[in-house]
PDB file of C-alpha atoms and ligand atoms in Angstrom:
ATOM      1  CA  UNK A   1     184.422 166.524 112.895  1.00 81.00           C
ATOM      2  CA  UNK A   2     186.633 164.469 115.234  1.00 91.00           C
ATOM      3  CA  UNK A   3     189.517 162.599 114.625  1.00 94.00           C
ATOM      4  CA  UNK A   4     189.879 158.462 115.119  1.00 97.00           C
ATOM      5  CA  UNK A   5     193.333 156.766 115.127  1.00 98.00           C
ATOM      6  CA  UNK A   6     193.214 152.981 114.670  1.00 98.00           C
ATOM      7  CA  UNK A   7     195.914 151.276 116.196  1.00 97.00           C
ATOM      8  CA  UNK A   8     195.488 147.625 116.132  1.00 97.00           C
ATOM      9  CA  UNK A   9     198.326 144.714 116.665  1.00 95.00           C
ATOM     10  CA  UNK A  10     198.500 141.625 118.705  1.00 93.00           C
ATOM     11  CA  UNK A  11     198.764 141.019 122.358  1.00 84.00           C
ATOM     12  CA  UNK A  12     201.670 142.782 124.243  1.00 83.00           C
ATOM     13  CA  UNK A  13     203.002 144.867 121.728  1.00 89.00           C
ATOM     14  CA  UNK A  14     202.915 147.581 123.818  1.00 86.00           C
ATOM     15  CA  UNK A  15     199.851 149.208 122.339  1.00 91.00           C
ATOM     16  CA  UNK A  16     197.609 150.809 125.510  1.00 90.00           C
ATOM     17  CA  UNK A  17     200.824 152.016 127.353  1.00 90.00           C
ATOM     18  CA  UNK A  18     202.243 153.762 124.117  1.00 95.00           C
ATOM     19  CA  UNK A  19     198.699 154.935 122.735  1.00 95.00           C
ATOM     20  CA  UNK A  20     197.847 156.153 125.895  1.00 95.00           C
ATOM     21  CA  UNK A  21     201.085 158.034 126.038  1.00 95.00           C
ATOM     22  CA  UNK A  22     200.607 159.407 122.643  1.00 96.00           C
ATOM     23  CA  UNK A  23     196.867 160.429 123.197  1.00 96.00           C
ATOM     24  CA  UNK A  24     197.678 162.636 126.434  1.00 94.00           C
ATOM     25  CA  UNK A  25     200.437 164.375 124.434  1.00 95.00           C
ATOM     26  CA  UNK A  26     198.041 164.954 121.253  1.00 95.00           C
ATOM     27  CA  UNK A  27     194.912 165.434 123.243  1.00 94.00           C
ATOM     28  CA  UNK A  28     193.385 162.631 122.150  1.00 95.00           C
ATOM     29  CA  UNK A  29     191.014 160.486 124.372  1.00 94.00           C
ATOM     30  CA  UNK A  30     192.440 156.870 124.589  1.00 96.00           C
ATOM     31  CA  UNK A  31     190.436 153.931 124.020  1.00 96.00           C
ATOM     32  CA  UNK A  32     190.863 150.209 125.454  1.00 96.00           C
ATOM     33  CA  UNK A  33     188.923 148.313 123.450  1.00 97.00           C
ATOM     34  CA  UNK A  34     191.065 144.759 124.861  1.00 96.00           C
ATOM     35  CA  UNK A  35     188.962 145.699 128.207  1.00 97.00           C
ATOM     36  CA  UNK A  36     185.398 145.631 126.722  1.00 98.00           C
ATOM     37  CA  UNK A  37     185.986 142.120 125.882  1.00 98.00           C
ATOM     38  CA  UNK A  38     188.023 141.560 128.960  1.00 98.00           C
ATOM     39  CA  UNK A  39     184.148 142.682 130.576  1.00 98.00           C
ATOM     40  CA  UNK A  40     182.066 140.277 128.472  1.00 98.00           C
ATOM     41  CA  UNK A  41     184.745 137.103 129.465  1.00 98.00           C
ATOM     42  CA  UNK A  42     184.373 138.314 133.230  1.00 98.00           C
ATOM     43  CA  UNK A  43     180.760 138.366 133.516  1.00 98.00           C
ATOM     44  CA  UNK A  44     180.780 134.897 131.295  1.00 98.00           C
ATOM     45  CA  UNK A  45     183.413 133.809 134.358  1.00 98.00           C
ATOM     46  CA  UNK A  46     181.297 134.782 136.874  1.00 97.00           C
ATOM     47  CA  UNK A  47     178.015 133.127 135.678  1.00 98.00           C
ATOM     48  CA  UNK A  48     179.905 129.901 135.022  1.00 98.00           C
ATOM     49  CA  UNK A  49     179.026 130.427 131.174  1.00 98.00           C
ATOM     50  CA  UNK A  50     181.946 129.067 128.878  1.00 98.00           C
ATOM     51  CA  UNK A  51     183.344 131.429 126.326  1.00 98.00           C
ATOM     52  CA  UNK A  52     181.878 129.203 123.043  1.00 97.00           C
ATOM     53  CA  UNK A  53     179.174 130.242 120.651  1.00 97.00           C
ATOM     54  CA  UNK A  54     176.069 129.356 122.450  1.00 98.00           C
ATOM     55  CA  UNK A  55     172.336 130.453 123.656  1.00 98.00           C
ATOM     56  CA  UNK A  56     174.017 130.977 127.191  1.00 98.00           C
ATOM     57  CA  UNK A  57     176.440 133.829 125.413  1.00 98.00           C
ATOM     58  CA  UNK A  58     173.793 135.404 123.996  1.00 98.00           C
ATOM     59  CA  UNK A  59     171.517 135.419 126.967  1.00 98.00           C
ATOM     60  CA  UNK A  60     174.057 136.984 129.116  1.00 98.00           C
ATOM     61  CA  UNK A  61     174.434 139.669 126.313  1.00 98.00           C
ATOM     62  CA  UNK A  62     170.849 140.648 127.128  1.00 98.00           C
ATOM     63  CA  UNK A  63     171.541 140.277 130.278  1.00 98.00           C
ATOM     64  CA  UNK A  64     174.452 142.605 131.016  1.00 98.00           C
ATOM     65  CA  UNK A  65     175.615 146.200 130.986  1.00 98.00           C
ATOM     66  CA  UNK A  66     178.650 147.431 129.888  1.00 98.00           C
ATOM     67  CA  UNK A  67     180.084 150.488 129.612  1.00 96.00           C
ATOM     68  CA  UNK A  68     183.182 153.010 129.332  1.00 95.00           C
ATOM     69  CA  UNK A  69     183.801 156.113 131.387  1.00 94.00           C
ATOM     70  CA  UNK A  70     186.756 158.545 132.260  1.00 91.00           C
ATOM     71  CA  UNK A  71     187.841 158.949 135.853  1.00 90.00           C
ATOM     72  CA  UNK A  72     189.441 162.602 136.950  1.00 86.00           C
ATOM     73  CA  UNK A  73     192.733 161.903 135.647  1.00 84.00           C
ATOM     74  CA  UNK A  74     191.552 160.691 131.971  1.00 83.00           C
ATOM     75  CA  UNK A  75     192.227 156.993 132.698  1.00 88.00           C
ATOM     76  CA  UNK A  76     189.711 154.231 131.221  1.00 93.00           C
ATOM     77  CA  UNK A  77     187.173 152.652 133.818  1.00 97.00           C
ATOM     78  CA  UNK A  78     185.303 149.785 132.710  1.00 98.00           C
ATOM     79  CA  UNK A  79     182.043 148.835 134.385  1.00 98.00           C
ATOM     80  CA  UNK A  80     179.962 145.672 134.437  1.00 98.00           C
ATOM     81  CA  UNK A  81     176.438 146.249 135.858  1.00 98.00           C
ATOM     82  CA  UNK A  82     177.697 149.980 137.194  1.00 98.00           C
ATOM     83  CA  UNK A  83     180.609 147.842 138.938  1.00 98.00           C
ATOM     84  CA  UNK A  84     184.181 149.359 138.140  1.00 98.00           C
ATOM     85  CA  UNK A  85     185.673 146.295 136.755  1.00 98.00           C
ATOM     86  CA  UNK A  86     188.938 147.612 135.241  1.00 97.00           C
ATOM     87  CA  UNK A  87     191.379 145.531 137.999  1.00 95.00           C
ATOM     88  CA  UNK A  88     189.626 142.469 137.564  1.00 97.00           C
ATOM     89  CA  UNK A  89     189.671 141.743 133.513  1.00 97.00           C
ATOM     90  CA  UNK A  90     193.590 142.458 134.286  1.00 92.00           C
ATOM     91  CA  UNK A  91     194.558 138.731 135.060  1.00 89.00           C
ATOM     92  CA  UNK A  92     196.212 136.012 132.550  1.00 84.00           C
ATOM     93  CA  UNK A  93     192.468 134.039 132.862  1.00 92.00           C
ATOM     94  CA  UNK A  94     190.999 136.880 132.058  1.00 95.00           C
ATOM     95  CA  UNK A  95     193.078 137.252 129.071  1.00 90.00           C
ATOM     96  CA  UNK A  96     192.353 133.906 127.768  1.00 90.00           C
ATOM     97  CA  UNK A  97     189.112 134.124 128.007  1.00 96.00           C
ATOM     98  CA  UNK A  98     188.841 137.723 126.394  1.00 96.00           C
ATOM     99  CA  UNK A  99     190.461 135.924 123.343  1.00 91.00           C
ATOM    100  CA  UNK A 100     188.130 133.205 123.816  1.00 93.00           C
ATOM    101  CA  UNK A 101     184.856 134.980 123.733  1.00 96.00           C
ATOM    102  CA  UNK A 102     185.734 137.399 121.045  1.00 95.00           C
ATOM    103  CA  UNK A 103     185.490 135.046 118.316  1.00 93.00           C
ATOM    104  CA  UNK A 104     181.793 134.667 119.209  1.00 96.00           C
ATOM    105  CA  UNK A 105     180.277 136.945 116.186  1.00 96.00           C
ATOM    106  CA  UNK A 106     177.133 137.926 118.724  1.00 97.00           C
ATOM    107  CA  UNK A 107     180.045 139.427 121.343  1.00 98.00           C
ATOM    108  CA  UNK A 108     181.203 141.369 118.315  1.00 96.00           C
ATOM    109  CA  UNK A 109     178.291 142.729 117.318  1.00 97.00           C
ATOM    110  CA  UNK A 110     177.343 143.589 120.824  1.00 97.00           C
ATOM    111  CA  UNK A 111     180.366 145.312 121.112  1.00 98.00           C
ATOM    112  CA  UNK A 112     180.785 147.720 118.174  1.00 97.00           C
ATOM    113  CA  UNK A 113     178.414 150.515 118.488  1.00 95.00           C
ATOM    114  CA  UNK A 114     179.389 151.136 121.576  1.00 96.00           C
ATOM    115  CA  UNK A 115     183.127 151.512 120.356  1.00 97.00           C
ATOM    116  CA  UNK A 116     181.727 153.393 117.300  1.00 97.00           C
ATOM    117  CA  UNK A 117     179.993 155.902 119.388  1.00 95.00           C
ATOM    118  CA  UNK A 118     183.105 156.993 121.247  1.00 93.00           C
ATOM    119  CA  UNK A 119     184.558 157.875 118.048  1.00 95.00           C
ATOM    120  CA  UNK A 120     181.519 160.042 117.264  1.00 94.00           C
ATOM    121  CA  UNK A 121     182.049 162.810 119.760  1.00 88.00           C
ATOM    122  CA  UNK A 122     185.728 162.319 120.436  1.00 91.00           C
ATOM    123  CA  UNK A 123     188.873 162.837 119.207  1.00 95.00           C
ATOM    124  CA  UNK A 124     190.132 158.888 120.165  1.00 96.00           C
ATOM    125  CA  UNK A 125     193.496 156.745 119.475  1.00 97.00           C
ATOM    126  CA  UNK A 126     191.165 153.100 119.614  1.00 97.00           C
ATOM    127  CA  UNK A 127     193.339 150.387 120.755  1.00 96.00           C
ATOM    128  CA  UNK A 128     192.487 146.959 119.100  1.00 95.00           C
ATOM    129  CA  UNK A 129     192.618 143.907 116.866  1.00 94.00           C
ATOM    130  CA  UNK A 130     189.850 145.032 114.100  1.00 95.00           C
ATOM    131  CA  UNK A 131     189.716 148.761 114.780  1.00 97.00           C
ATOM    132  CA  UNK A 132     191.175 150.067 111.073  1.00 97.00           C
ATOM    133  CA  UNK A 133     189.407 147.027 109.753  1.00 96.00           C
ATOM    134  CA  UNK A 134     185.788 146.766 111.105  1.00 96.00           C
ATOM    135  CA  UNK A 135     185.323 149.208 113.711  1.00 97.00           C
ATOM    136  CA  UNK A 136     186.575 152.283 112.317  1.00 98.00           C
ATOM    137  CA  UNK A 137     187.604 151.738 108.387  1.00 97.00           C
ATOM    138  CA  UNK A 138     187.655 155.286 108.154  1.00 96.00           C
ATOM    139  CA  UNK A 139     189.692 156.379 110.777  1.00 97.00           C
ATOM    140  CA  UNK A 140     192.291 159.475 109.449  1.00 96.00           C
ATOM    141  CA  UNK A 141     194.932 156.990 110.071  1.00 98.00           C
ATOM    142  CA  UNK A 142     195.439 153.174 110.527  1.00 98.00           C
ATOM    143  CA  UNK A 143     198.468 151.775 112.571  1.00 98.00           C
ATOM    144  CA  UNK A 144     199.479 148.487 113.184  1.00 97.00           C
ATOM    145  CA  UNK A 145     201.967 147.834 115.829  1.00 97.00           C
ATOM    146  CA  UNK A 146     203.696 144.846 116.430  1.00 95.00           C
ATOM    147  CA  UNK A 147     206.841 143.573 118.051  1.00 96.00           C
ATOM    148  CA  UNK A 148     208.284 139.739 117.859  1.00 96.00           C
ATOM    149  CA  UNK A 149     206.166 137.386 120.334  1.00 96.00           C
ATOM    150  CA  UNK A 150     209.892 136.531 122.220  1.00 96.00           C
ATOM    151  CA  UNK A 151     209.678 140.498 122.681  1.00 95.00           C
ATOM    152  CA  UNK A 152     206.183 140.673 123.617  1.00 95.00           C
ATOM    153  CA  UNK A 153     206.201 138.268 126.100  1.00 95.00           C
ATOM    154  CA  UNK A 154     209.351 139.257 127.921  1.00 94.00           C
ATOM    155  CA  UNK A 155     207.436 142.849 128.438  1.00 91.00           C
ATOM    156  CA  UNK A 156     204.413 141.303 129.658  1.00 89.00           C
ATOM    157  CA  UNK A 157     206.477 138.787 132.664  1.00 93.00           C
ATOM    158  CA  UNK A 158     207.885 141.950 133.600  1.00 93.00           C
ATOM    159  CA  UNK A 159     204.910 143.984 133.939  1.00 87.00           C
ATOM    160  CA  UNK A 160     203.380 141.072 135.717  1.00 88.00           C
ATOM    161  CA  UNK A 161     206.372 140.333 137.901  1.00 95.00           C
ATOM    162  CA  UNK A 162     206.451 144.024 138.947  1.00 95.00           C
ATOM    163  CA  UNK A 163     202.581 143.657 140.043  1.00 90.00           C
ATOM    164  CA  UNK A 164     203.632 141.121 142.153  1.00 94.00           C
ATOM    165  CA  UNK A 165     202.153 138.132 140.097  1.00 90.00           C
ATOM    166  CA  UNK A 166     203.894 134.426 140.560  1.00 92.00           C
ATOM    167  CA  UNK A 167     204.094 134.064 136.672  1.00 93.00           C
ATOM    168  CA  UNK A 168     206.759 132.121 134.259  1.00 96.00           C
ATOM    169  CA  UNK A 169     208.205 133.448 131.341  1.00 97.00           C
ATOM    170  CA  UNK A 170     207.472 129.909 129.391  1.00 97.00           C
ATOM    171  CA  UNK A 171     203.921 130.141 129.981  1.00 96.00           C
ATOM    172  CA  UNK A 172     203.338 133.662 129.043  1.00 94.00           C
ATOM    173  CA  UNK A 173     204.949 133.168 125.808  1.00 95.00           C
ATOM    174  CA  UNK A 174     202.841 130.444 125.417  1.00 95.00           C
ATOM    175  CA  UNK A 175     200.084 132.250 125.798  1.00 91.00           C
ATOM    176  CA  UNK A 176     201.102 134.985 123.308  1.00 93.00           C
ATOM    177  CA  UNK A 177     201.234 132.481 120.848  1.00 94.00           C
ATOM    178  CA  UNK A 178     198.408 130.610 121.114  1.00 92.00           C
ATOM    179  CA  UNK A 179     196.611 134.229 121.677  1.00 88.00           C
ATOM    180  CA  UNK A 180     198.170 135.290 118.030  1.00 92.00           C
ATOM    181  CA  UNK A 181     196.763 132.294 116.805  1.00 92.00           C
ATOM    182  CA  UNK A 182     193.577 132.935 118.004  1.00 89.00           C
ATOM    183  CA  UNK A 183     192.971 136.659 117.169  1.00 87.00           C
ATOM    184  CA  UNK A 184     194.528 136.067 113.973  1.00 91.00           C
ATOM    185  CA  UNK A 185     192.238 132.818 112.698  1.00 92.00           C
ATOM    186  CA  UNK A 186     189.109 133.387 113.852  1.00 88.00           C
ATOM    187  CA  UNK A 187     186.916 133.960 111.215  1.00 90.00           C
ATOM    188  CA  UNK A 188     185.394 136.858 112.125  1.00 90.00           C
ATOM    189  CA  UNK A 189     187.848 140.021 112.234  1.00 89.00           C
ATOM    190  CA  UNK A 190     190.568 138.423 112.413  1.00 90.00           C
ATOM    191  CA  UNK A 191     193.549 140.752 113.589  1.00 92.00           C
ATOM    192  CA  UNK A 192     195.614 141.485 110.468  1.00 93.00           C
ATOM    193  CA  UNK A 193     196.632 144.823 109.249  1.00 95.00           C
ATOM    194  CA  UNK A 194     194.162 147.393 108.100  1.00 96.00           C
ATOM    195  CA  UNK A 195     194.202 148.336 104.135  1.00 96.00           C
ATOM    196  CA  UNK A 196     196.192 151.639 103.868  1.00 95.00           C
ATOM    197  CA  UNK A 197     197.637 150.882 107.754  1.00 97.00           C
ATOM    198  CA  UNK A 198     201.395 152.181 108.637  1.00 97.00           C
ATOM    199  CA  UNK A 199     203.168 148.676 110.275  1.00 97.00           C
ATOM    200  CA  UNK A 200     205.495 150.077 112.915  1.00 97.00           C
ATOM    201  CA  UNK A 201     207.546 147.125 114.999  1.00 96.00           C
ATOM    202  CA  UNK A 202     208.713 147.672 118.032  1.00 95.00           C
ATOM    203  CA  UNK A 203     211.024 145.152 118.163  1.00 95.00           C
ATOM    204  CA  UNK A 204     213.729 146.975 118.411  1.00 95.00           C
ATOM    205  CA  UNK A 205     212.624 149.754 120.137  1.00 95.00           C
ATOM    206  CA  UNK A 206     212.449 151.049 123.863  1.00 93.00           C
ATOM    207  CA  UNK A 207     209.313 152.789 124.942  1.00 93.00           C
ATOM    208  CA  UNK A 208     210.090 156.429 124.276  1.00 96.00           C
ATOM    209  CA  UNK A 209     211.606 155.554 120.730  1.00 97.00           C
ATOM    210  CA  UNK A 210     207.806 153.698 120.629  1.00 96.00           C
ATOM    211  CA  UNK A 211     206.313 156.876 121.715  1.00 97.00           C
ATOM    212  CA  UNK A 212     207.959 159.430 119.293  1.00 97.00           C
ATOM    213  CA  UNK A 213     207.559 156.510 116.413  1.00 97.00           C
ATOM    214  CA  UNK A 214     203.596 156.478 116.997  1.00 97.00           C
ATOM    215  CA  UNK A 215     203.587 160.272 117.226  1.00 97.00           C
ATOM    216  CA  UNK A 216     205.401 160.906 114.085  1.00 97.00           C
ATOM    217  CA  UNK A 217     203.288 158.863 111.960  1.00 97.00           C
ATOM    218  CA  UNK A 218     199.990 160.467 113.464  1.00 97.00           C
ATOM    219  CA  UNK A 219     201.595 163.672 112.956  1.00 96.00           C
ATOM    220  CA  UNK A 220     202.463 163.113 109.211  1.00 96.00           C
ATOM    221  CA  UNK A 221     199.631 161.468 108.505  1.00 94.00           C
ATOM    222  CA  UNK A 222     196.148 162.995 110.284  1.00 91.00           C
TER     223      UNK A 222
HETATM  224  O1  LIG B 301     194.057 144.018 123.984  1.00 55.49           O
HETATM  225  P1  LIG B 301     193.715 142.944 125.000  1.00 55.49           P
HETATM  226  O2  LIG B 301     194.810 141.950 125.185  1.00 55.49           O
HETATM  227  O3  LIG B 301     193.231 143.529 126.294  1.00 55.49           O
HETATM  228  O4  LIG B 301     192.455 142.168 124.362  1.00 55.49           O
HETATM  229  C1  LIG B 301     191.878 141.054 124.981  1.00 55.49           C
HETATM  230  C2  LIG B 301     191.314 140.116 123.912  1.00 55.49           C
HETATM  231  O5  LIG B 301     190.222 140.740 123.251  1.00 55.49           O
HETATM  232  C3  LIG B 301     192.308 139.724 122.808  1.00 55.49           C
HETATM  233  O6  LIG B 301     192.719 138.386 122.915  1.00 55.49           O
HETATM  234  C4  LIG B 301     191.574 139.899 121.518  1.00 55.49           C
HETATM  235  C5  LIG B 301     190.279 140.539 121.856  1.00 55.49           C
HETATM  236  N1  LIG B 301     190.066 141.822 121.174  1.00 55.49           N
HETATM  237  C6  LIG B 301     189.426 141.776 119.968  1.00 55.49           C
HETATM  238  O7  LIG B 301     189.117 140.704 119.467  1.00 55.49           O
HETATM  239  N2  LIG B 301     189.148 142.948 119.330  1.00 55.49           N
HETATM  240  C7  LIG B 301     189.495 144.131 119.852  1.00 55.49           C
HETATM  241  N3  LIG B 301     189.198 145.254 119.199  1.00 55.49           N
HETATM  242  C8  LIG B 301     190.185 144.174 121.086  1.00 55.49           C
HETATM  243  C9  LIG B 301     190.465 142.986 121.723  1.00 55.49           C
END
């Protein structure tokens, strides 16, 4: 039998870059989840489809191919169509419209057996908004890691900054907030924490203290 962690929480906690740290030191396989939507919102983008509930949505669904492999070193690719997508869905736009398009039930549904089937064969740490809700309610154990939205956003100008992006602070935090809003309202699962999830905040806490944190709790807990 294999093992699924859950780890869901809201944009820029900190979530792939500490589960993925975690997973190579348990031997875990990390999953993305954020980037499978990230996929659906870029082929909507590139089709000129807007990311609303419509006939369009669920044509491209039909349309499309989407799917998760490992490259050498272990790291997450993303294709669309057998294209390696995983820079592109990286962009602010492509954020917006990720959180966009995955209110649209249809995306949802598209989406989860293909999530569910990497937990099948795999030991995984899924990163997510409905993983220890919907995706996986009976992962071992259920994390849900957040961090203030002032907090989150200052980590994600940074990370932008340092990729060379011409971003401000203001409008990243602005689009934490109105990203919160959106994951968290939709009515289809909505990001909140998972019955019987640990809440760890990392506020407070530098990325190693995140690391060991998120490793301790697996470790009591699987
Ligand atoms: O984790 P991320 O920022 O890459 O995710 C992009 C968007 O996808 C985010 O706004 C919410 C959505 N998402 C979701 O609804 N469910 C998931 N399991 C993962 C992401």
């Amino acid at each position: 039998m294999s093992t699924a962690i859950a780890l869901d929480g809201p944009a820029g906690a900190g979530k792939s870059s500490i589960a993925r740290r975690a997973a190579n030191e348990l031997g875990y396989i990390y999953v993305d989840t954020g980037a499978l939507y990230r996929t659906v919102g870029l082929a909507a983008s590139l089709r000129g489809i807007e990311p609303v509930d419509s006939p369009e949505v669920d044509k491209l669904l039909s349309e499309i191919k989407v799917e998760l492999t490992f490259n050498a070193q272990g790291e997450q690719i993303v294709l669309l169509d057998g294209r390696d997508v995983s820079g592109e869905i990286r962009t602010p736009e492509a954020s917006m419209t990720a959180s966009k398009i995955s209110a649209i039930p249809a995306v949802r549904a598209y989406l989860l057996d293909l999530q569910r089937d990497m937990a099948k064969t795999n030991d995984v740490i899924m990163d997510g908004r409905d993983i220890g809700t919907v995706v996986l309610p009976d992962a071992k154990v259920k994390i849900f890691l957040t961090a203030s939205p002032e907090a989150r956003a200052q980590r994600r100008y940074k990370e932008l900054i340092e990729k060379g992006m011409d971003v401000k602070y203001e409008d990243i935090l602005q689009d934490v907030i109105t990203r919160d809003y959106n994951d968290s309202h939709r009515e289809i699962a909505p990001l909140k924490p998972a019955e019987g999830s640990v809440t760890v905040d990392t506020t407070e806490l530098d990325f190693e203290q995140s690391v060991d944190k998120i490793i301790s709790v697996i470790k009591e807990n699987r």
